[in-house]
């Protein structure tokens, strides 16, 4: 078929890349757009089902969609057992490198063995199908083993990012009512130790439901072990109960697989619920086609398992595809800015998937660091988490990809579970655009009334039809699920992003339209930062906004009203920053805190963050008719 002539800066994929691709793009788009349910069911057919589904999509109780109803499967079985029965038994499932240079490789056989052993430990601790288990660790192999072990027995994991701190962990433990916490003693980060167990001890004083704590020894530094509650992972794994025979639970397609907390417009983080069946099909298929996974590939998704990117594309997606996934524990530029490039050369990584903030960070160090290394193993690159500015895209393409690796700029969310707007290797690329919806996905840009906007006009990004890996509900809060995502435009899923489509139908994401701030690609809510600030005894009121930042994309700026009688000092400002770090996590520490006497509010008392933002940027604050003073 003749190539479509596109406007603007376009990078066409080479014939070599196109011929290699799993996805025959034209056919896939055509098939999926005409018969999306047949497309998804043909993808599901590639996976193992203990019992085949009766119905691909059950939309009888919108927006509580169900997929592959009546089907019985287990994502862990599909990630491990299926491959262990084939020539992949001794293939590497994971290659791991620690920040301190240690390394570990796990074959599919070994990963299955360790998963079964830990699943038996969890059972021994009383964990049953449906029980929640919180996991709080750095990027170590045990985090993967713990997630898979939960999935195997039908328990629901809730991974809390190791960069979160006391209150964030407490809230998630309490909301999920977890019985068991799996934690590491600490994590290595930039040569220092993050004291995860110490943070967990403090969080546990605030949370009541945890009965047992399993502690993975990573750093070996001195920690407190509470008798009767805390147990070492390696000691439990040495018990006879930790044997390697543990049949996978035959879970229902709609049985919960995990909760993952994410920030929303208001209030506390919400627990996004994903399930065994649809989630599995969605991430299996998107990874296979978008990153063109082949048998001998080594795939590196440089995210953290504590975020959706890590769940879907470090852990489950690569394993479902029988691929070899690489995970690195530490900081990108530690001890030197060539650390990543050194590892790509050392392990022969073929596909690198990272975030614009990391790319911009590397750009600052210059081309010489990557140029010292042989990066010729790379075939495809990826980007996720925030819009990638064309300058960073071009640097990534030229310096890392040597102008031969297409960049898959994947737009998606914790809630979508899988890539939604993304190129495939055969797609002509425009730097900064996620190109088009994945086959079977119907996305659009609409105005305030839900009508499609014209090309090049900005509007709200919506998804118009259900997809298998979609959020099922907000755990414990189905009303919030309906209100948050489905109430503004009936029948359309509201993403919370603004975007525009160009004349070629290419999507360009602009950013969040709500009170979510993306800092270095991490999703934070203004509400979390503000509530951490007001939990400090000196603070009466607080407001947080995101302002543009060269490397982080956005940086947090906070405005604080002190309690009467409290004096404004530099030490207090620093203390407030540290306090946010202690309660939410280092990523949430405001870049800048300004002490003010008042905050712009509506007459009903809502803080007008857009006014603060406009003022900070020297822009027109727009309509002020609702401003109280
Ligand atoms: O604003 C979009 C941005 O990240 C948000 C979702 O954040 P989270 O749930 O943490 O998931 C991040 C990783 C999937 C989106 O609403 N976002 C994500 N990917 C992109 C993006 N913005 C622009 N381009 C992307 N490729």
XYZ file of C-alpha atoms and ligand atoms in Angstrom:
655
model
C 0.000 0.000 0.000
C 1.295 3.491 -0.826
C 2.585 5.506 2.114
C 0.245 8.292 3.194
C 1.781 11.756 2.713
C 1.898 13.399 6.124
C 2.413 16.989 7.167
C 5.166 18.338 9.431
C 8.291 16.694 10.714
C 7.869 12.995 9.877
C 10.183 10.030 10.458
C 9.338 7.030 8.313
C 10.295 3.561 9.575
C 12.832 1.637 7.525
C 11.844 -1.394 5.469
C 13.961 -3.501 7.820
C 11.967 -2.391 10.859
C 8.654 -2.846 9.065
C 9.495 -6.294 7.764
C 10.610 -7.427 11.185
C 7.421 -6.243 12.889
C 4.927 -8.658 14.469
C 2.220 -6.202 13.587
C 1.083 -5.961 10.018
C -0.330 -2.549 10.750
C -2.846 -2.075 7.973
C -4.393 -5.479 8.534
C -4.534 -5.060 12.302
C -6.172 -1.638 12.182
C -8.658 -2.807 9.600
C -9.592 -5.982 11.473
C -9.779 -4.294 14.891
C -11.745 -1.289 13.732
C -14.370 -3.458 12.044
C -14.535 -6.223 14.620
C -12.852 -5.132 17.794
C -14.336 -7.944 19.899
C -13.107 -10.567 17.432
C -9.706 -8.891 17.520
C -9.531 -9.102 21.322
C -10.826 -12.638 21.394
C -8.238 -13.715 18.824
C -5.560 -12.165 21.042
C -6.984 -13.971 24.092
C -6.808 -17.237 22.161
C -3.006 -17.014 22.300
C -3.126 -17.334 26.087
C -4.047 -20.239 28.339
C -7.559 -20.540 29.745
C -8.541 -23.334 32.126
C -12.028 -22.716 30.815
C -12.840 -20.630 27.754
C -14.965 -17.503 28.221
C -18.656 -17.397 27.355
C -18.713 -13.751 26.338
C -15.914 -11.426 25.237
C -17.544 -8.256 26.560
C -20.417 -7.984 28.996
C -21.722 -4.416 28.904
C -25.020 -5.105 30.622
C -24.103 -2.969 33.646
C -22.304 0.068 32.206
C -19.814 1.468 33.125
C -18.955 -1.684 35.078
C -17.763 -3.542 32.005
C -16.680 -7.160 32.238
C -14.414 -9.016 29.843
C -14.113 -12.688 28.983
C -16.880 -13.560 31.412
C -17.192 -17.168 32.396
C -13.528 -17.716 31.491
C -11.097 -19.220 33.975
C -7.435 -18.380 33.779
C -4.531 -17.167 35.927
C -2.062 -14.516 34.834
C 0.800 -16.087 36.816
C 0.158 -19.436 35.126
C 0.344 -17.678 31.766
C 3.525 -15.852 32.777
C 5.382 -18.928 34.034
C 3.888 -22.422 33.750
C 3.005 -22.044 30.102
C 6.644 -21.282 29.232
C 8.190 -23.815 31.605
C 6.402 -26.512 29.615
C 8.192 -25.422 26.438
C 11.700 -24.741 25.152
C 11.584 -21.543 27.231
C 12.031 -23.489 30.477
C 15.688 -22.470 30.751
C 15.374 -19.157 28.962
C 16.081 -16.090 31.085
C 12.912 -14.456 32.309
C 14.743 -11.731 34.211
C 18.165 -10.229 34.294
C 18.705 -7.950 37.236
C 21.552 -5.623 38.110
C 21.889 -3.985 41.500
C 23.096 -0.442 41.894
C 26.218 -1.807 43.585
C 27.017 -3.992 40.568
C 25.633 -7.277 41.893
C 23.590 -9.199 39.372
C 21.157 -12.065 39.187
C 19.503 -13.958 36.354
C 16.371 -16.021 36.732
C 15.225 -18.540 34.140
C 11.518 -19.157 33.651
C 11.988 -22.381 35.598
C 13.738 -20.612 38.488
C 11.252 -17.760 38.596
C 8.396 -20.249 38.745
C 10.111 -22.180 41.522
C 10.717 -19.046 43.627
C 7.194 -17.794 42.972
C 5.652 -21.091 44.074
C 7.831 -21.156 47.167
C 6.806 -17.677 48.196
C 3.169 -18.356 47.334
C 3.305 -21.224 49.835
C 4.826 -18.883 52.421
C 1.953 -16.455 51.898
C -0.539 -19.266 52.289
C 1.251 -20.270 55.480
C 0.732 -16.730 56.748
C -2.977 -17.187 56.234
C -3.341 -15.414 52.898
C -6.279 -16.691 50.897
C -7.834 -15.849 47.564
C -9.069 -12.241 47.562
C -6.892 -11.121 50.510
C -4.789 -8.029 49.966
C -1.008 -8.024 50.331
C 0.958 -4.780 50.269
C 4.437 -4.840 48.752
C 6.892 -2.031 49.494
C 10.390 -2.466 48.089
C 12.955 -1.065 45.731
C 13.671 -2.585 42.333
C 14.816 -6.017 43.509
C 13.864 -9.455 42.143
C 11.768 -10.223 45.235
C 9.247 -7.554 44.278
C 8.491 -9.515 41.111
C 8.383 -12.813 42.972
C 5.997 -11.360 45.555
C 3.642 -9.948 42.893
C 3.565 -13.211 40.958
C 3.094 -15.239 44.149
C 0.002 -13.216 45.035
C -1.398 -13.621 41.536
C -0.767 -17.351 41.667
C -2.977 -17.893 44.703
C -5.585 -15.325 43.722
C -4.497 -12.819 46.365
C -4.615 -9.146 45.409
C -1.341 -7.252 45.457
C -1.037 -3.594 46.207
C 2.455 -2.400 45.393
C 3.468 0.874 46.976
C 6.286 2.677 45.177
C 9.491 2.584 47.242
C 9.823 6.352 46.832
C 6.662 6.932 48.856
C 6.885 7.520 52.550
C 5.057 7.153 55.870
C 1.619 8.639 55.291
C 1.370 7.485 51.694
C 2.130 3.910 52.794
C -0.192 4.131 55.789
C -3.111 5.344 53.674
C -2.618 2.519 51.184
C -2.277 -0.147 53.889
C -5.389 1.045 55.593
C -7.544 1.507 52.502
C -6.623 -1.919 51.135
C -6.972 -3.572 54.568
C -3.848 -5.588 53.856
C -3.099 -8.524 56.146
C 0.506 -8.939 55.085
C 3.172 -6.405 54.202
C 6.207 -7.533 52.220
C 8.946 -4.979 52.660
C 12.698 -4.703 52.148
C 14.997 -3.619 54.963
C 16.136 -0.830 52.669
C 16.875 0.139 49.106
C 20.068 1.393 47.516
C 19.645 4.733 45.845
C 22.621 6.759 44.686
C 24.918 4.812 46.994
C 22.832 5.612 50.050
C 20.257 3.519 51.873
C 16.564 4.407 51.813
C 15.295 2.986 55.090
C 12.143 1.295 53.872
C 11.582 -0.863 56.939
C 11.937 2.117 59.242
C 9.352 4.023 57.191
C 7.112 0.952 57.263
C 7.440 0.684 61.064
C 6.162 4.223 61.386
C 3.329 3.618 58.905
C 2.376 0.433 60.724
C 1.944 2.354 63.952
C -0.805 4.251 62.136
C -2.353 1.193 60.383
C -4.048 -1.621 62.238
C -4.837 -4.443 59.834
C -1.381 -5.842 59.078
C -0.756 -9.075 60.949
C 2.547 -10.182 59.453
C 5.497 -8.386 57.925
C 7.902 -10.257 55.664
C 11.279 -8.538 55.420
C 13.602 -9.009 52.454
C 17.245 -8.443 53.338
C 18.708 -6.152 50.696
C 20.962 -3.641 52.401
C 21.720 -5.588 55.590
C 21.753 -2.497 57.775
C 20.449 -2.610 61.339
C 16.642 -2.592 61.521
C 14.001 -3.194 64.128
C 12.274 -6.613 63.935
C 9.120 -6.784 65.985
C 8.657 -10.191 67.558
C 5.542 -12.018 66.508
C 4.959 -9.654 63.559
C 8.160 -9.364 61.540
C 9.820 -12.328 59.796
C 12.780 -12.529 57.434
C 11.961 -13.563 53.884
C 15.031 -15.795 53.643
C 14.157 -17.573 56.883
C 10.590 -18.227 55.763
C 11.860 -19.450 52.394
C 14.097 -21.950 54.226
C 11.127 -23.586 55.980
C 9.672 -26.882 54.664
C 6.416 -25.070 53.902
C 8.225 -23.067 51.206
C 8.269 -25.956 48.754
C 8.119 -25.470 45.041
C 4.787 -27.154 44.447
C 1.940 -24.669 44.349
C -0.780 -25.122 41.729
C -2.090 -21.871 40.310
C -5.574 -20.891 41.446
C -8.084 -21.148 38.602
C -9.176 -17.554 38.839
C -12.203 -16.124 37.162
C -11.383 -13.703 34.336
C -12.939 -10.935 36.428
C -11.259 -11.874 39.730
C -9.167 -8.986 41.059
C -5.446 -9.158 40.327
C -4.156 -5.974 41.881
C -4.883 -2.588 43.337
C -2.689 0.288 42.373
C -3.179 3.625 44.038
C -3.028 6.739 41.957
C -3.737 10.405 42.398
C -6.941 11.969 41.302
C -8.559 15.347 41.244
C -9.438 15.528 44.889
C -8.870 13.816 48.168
C -7.069 10.610 48.897
C -5.335 8.470 46.272
C -7.730 5.986 44.747
C -7.208 2.258 44.350
C -7.485 1.315 40.692
C -8.619 -2.278 40.361
C -7.418 -4.569 37.566
C -8.381 -8.180 36.925
C -6.777 -11.425 35.730
C -8.424 -11.865 32.332
C -8.859 -8.614 30.442
C -5.744 -6.978 31.838
C -3.707 -10.005 30.768
C -5.021 -9.921 27.214
C -4.515 -6.156 26.878
C -0.926 -6.000 28.007
C 0.095 -9.194 26.249
C -1.164 -7.874 22.962
C 0.006 -4.254 23.218
C 3.546 -5.214 24.205
C 3.796 -7.826 21.466
C 2.777 -5.416 18.711
C 4.116 -2.069 19.913
C 7.522 -3.222 21.103
C 7.601 -5.990 18.553
C 8.716 -8.652 21.013
C 10.652 -11.492 19.391
C 12.027 -14.655 20.943
C 15.602 -13.471 21.349
C 14.827 -9.917 22.495
C 16.005 -8.362 25.708
C 13.509 -5.760 26.763
C 14.244 -3.048 29.295
C 11.408 -1.025 30.714
C 13.267 1.354 32.978
C 10.254 2.270 35.107
C 9.603 1.107 38.652
C 7.384 -1.879 39.445
C 5.613 0.435 41.921
C 3.844 2.231 39.056
C 1.558 0.906 36.350
C 4.333 1.015 33.743
C 6.297 -1.454 35.826
C 3.295 -3.695 36.560
C 2.319 -3.960 32.915
C 5.618 -3.766 31.092
C 8.371 -4.847 33.489
C 6.534 -7.733 35.088
C 3.423 -9.095 33.388
C 3.730 -8.050 29.735
C 7.230 -9.387 29.060
C 6.532 -12.646 30.924
C 3.261 -13.221 29.079
C 5.226 -12.859 25.855
C 7.951 -15.245 27.055
C 10.518 -12.457 26.715
C 13.606 -11.622 28.720
C 13.047 -8.541 30.832
C 15.828 -6.496 32.370
C 15.552 -4.566 35.629
C 18.100 -2.198 37.149
C 17.891 -1.257 40.793
C 19.453 2.137 41.074
C 19.699 5.727 39.991
C 20.256 6.405 36.258
C 23.469 8.368 36.578
C 25.085 6.412 39.369
C 27.998 6.311 39.773
C 28.408 8.072 36.389
C 26.075 9.266 33.631
C 27.031 6.315 31.427
C 25.511 3.704 33.735
C 22.509 2.942 31.487
C 24.551 2.879 28.294
C 27.070 0.590 29.914
C 24.299 -1.860 30.839
C 22.729 -1.727 27.368
C 26.116 -2.679 25.935
C 26.815 -5.305 28.596
C 23.479 -7.127 28.334
C 22.765 -6.468 24.665
C 19.438 -4.764 25.321
C 17.288 -4.535 22.175
C 14.429 -2.360 23.347
C 14.589 0.511 25.819
C 11.415 2.044 27.230
C 11.755 5.087 29.483
C 10.355 8.522 30.337
C 11.036 11.961 28.818
C 12.365 13.232 32.147
C 15.130 10.609 32.093
C 15.995 11.507 28.495
C 16.167 15.211 29.315
C 18.339 14.373 32.323
C 20.786 12.448 30.105
C 20.804 15.210 27.476
C 22.242 17.568 30.061
C 25.317 15.365 30.436
C 26.046 15.552 26.716
C 26.541 13.050 23.898
C 29.972 11.857 24.986
C 28.621 9.535 27.716
C 26.410 7.397 25.465
C 28.907 7.687 22.598
C 31.478 5.799 24.642
C 29.320 2.676 24.345
C 28.225 0.259 21.672
C 24.470 0.713 21.546
C 24.038 -1.148 18.269
C 21.898 -3.867 19.906
C 19.048 -1.354 20.227
C 16.234 -1.753 17.722
C 13.329 0.144 19.272
C 12.963 2.898 21.828
C 9.974 3.966 23.902
C 8.696 6.900 25.886
C 5.936 7.222 28.479
C 4.564 9.274 31.326
C 4.328 12.801 29.948
C 4.526 14.564 26.612
C 8.001 14.294 25.107
C 9.260 17.605 23.774
C 10.505 17.317 20.159
C 14.023 18.345 21.184
C 14.308 15.422 23.624
C 12.681 13.093 21.058
C 15.279 14.028 18.439
C 18.180 13.651 20.839
C 16.914 10.210 21.898
C 16.459 9.252 18.257
C 19.855 10.535 17.097
C 22.202 9.872 20.010
C 20.704 6.725 21.548
C 18.891 5.228 18.570
C 21.523 6.273 15.972
C 18.641 7.331 13.725
C 17.616 3.731 13.115
C 15.364 3.038 16.122
C 11.775 4.250 15.947
C 10.441 5.766 19.179
C 7.185 4.378 20.509
C 5.615 7.292 22.384
C 2.937 5.442 24.336
C 0.072 7.347 25.929
C -1.829 5.516 28.648
C -2.715 5.619 32.344
C -2.891 3.559 35.525
C -6.583 3.266 34.750
C -6.190 2.100 31.160
C -3.750 -0.642 32.209
C -2.275 -0.848 28.711
C -1.064 1.377 25.847
C -3.959 3.288 24.284
C -2.503 5.838 21.884
C 0.759 4.638 20.462
C 2.654 4.041 17.276
C 3.656 0.572 16.176
C 7.017 -0.071 14.475
C 5.394 0.447 11.084
C 3.929 3.866 11.952
C 5.428 7.056 10.492
C 6.391 9.130 13.525
C 6.093 12.796 14.394
C 8.258 13.882 17.346
C 5.988 14.701 20.295
C 2.919 12.852 19.031
C 1.722 9.482 20.315
C 0.300 9.072 16.792
C -2.902 6.986 16.758
C -5.062 4.786 18.980
C -3.964 1.152 19.248
C -6.072 -1.218 17.105
C -9.468 -1.724 18.728
C -9.280 1.543 20.702
C -11.580 4.407 19.864
C -10.251 7.713 21.207
C -11.434 11.212 20.427
C -11.116 14.831 21.471
C -14.279 16.582 22.538
C -15.439 19.980 23.756
C -17.226 20.794 27.008
C -20.455 19.319 25.654
C -18.880 16.106 24.474
C -18.871 17.001 20.765
C -15.766 16.237 18.704
C -13.600 19.308 18.152
C -12.154 20.294 14.768
C -8.619 19.268 13.735
C -5.924 21.251 15.578
C -8.372 22.445 18.257
C -7.652 21.597 21.867
C -10.219 19.560 23.785
C -10.705 16.756 26.293
C -9.300 13.358 25.466
C -11.924 10.627 25.813
C -12.172 6.919 25.047
C -15.392 5.925 23.397
C -15.495 2.151 23.662
C -14.394 -0.271 26.402
C -11.086 -2.126 26.204
C -9.990 -5.309 27.993
C -7.354 -3.901 30.397
C -9.589 -1.079 31.562
C -10.035 -0.181 35.229
C -12.958 -2.159 36.655
C -13.719 0.116 39.573
C -12.145 2.129 42.356
C -11.771 -0.370 45.154
C -14.282 0.333 47.919
C -15.648 3.343 46.060
C -17.711 2.428 42.971
C -19.523 5.785 43.054
C -16.253 7.624 42.722
C -15.415 5.386 39.749
C -18.614 6.416 37.995
C -18.308 10.094 38.917
C -14.686 10.466 38.106
C -14.565 8.765 34.743
C -18.036 8.374 33.281
C -20.231 11.217 34.477
C -19.064 14.199 32.415
C -19.908 12.701 29.038
C -22.312 9.775 29.196
C -20.841 6.692 27.560
C -17.346 8.119 27.265
C -14.365 7.478 29.511
C -12.870 10.775 30.630
C -9.086 10.617 30.739
C -8.408 13.913 32.539
C -6.027 14.960 29.735
C -6.338 17.664 27.139
C -5.122 17.018 23.616
C -5.519 17.925 19.974
C -5.556 15.998 16.730
C -3.719 17.316 13.683
C -4.819 17.193 10.054
C -3.431 13.680 9.701
C -5.447 12.462 12.697
C -2.329 12.273 14.878
C -2.956 12.849 18.599
C -0.893 15.398 20.544
C -1.280 15.228 24.321
C -1.132 18.596 26.015
C -1.417 17.707 29.693
C -3.722 17.202 32.653
C -6.827 19.309 32.989
C -7.338 18.439 36.656
C -5.353 18.870 39.837
C -2.899 16.134 39.011
C 0.742 17.159 38.632
C 3.184 15.043 36.665
C 6.593 15.482 38.265
C 9.334 13.593 36.414
C 6.501 11.490 34.986
C 5.277 10.572 38.489
C 1.644 11.266 39.126
C 0.869 13.299 42.244
C -2.263 15.065 43.402
C -2.223 18.613 44.704
C -4.484 17.300 47.502
C -1.814 14.900 48.803
C 0.851 17.588 48.933
C -1.503 20.085 50.527
C -2.736 17.657 53.156
C 0.874 16.778 54.030
C 1.627 20.492 54.446
C -1.367 21.161 56.682
C -0.481 18.155 58.839
C 2.527 20.211 59.999
C 1.747 22.015 63.282
C 2.792 25.432 61.897
C 0.570 25.390 58.805
C -2.982 26.691 58.587
C -3.635 26.367 54.850
C -1.746 25.289 51.753
C -2.044 25.179 47.976
C 0.178 23.313 45.532
C 0.575 23.837 41.796
C 2.836 22.495 39.066
C 5.048 24.874 37.103
C 7.090 23.974 34.014
C 10.552 22.560 34.672
C 13.277 21.830 32.114
C 14.068 18.298 33.231
C 11.151 17.217 35.434
C 8.444 18.445 33.073
C 6.701 20.022 36.054
C 7.915 21.035 39.485
C 5.788 21.525 42.583
C 5.370 25.012 43.985
C 3.489 25.436 47.240
C 1.864 28.418 48.919
C 1.390 28.237 52.666
C -0.486 30.297 55.232
C 1.099 29.900 58.660
C -0.871 29.620 61.881
C -1.150 32.822 63.880
C 1.938 33.471 65.946
C 4.253 31.303 63.824
C 7.195 33.202 62.380
C 8.321 32.803 58.794
C 11.949 31.639 58.686
C 14.135 29.872 56.120
C 14.507 26.976 58.534
C 10.755 26.590 58.727
C 10.435 26.543 54.927
C 13.055 23.801 54.721
C 11.343 21.942 57.563
C 8.080 22.030 55.612
C 9.778 20.604 52.522
C 11.269 17.807 54.596
C 7.905 17.199 56.218
C 6.256 16.624 52.824
C 9.134 14.291 51.954
C 8.597 12.365 55.183
C 4.829 12.071 54.775
C 4.397 11.555 51.018
C 7.880 10.868 49.669
C 10.913 12.676 48.266
C 9.290 13.107 44.827
C 6.549 15.218 46.397
C 8.878 17.730 48.075
C 7.978 21.172 46.736
C 10.702 22.827 44.707
C 9.697 26.115 46.223
C 7.469 27.113 49.156
C 6.166 30.638 49.490
C 4.646 31.863 52.740
C 1.597 34.018 51.965
C -1.124 35.808 53.910
C -4.043 34.668 51.765
C -4.927 32.325 48.910
C -7.228 33.038 45.953
C -10.494 31.215 46.624
C -13.933 30.943 45.133
C -16.846 32.117 47.235
C -17.499 28.494 48.149
C -13.964 28.243 49.524
C -12.213 26.280 46.747
C -8.632 27.309 46.116
C -8.238 28.714 42.595
C -4.975 27.061 41.635
C -5.178 28.358 38.096
C -4.939 31.909 39.464
C -1.823 31.009 41.428
C -0.361 29.380 38.353
C -1.107 32.325 36.083
C 0.401 34.714 38.595
C 3.571 32.620 38.951
C 3.949 32.478 35.167
C 3.114 36.147 34.677
C 0.049 35.237 32.603
C -3.477 36.571 32.487
C -5.462 34.732 35.216
C -8.582 34.679 33.020
C -12.117 34.883 34.345
C -12.038 36.023 37.988
C -15.768 36.441 38.536
C -15.887 33.621 41.081
C -12.920 34.933 43.058
C -13.863 35.831 46.617
C -11.277 38.563 47.177
O -1.271 12.928 31.474
C -1.028 11.678 30.890
C 0.397 11.277 31.166
O 0.352 10.473 32.320
C -0.990 10.348 32.804
C -1.190 9.009 33.436
O -0.337 8.873 34.524
P -0.171 7.479 35.240
O -1.502 6.930 35.576
O 0.793 7.644 36.356
O 0.450 6.537 34.156
C 1.696 6.875 33.599
C 2.226 5.779 32.761
C 1.290 5.100 31.890
C -1.825 10.597 31.596
O -3.138 10.976 31.942
N 0.990 10.496 30.074
C 1.264 9.180 30.072
N 1.879 8.819 28.935
C 1.995 9.924 28.176
C 1.409 10.993 28.896
N 1.345 12.233 28.375
C 1.846 12.429 27.135
N 2.421 11.453 26.406
C 2.523 10.196 26.875
N 3.117 9.262 26.135
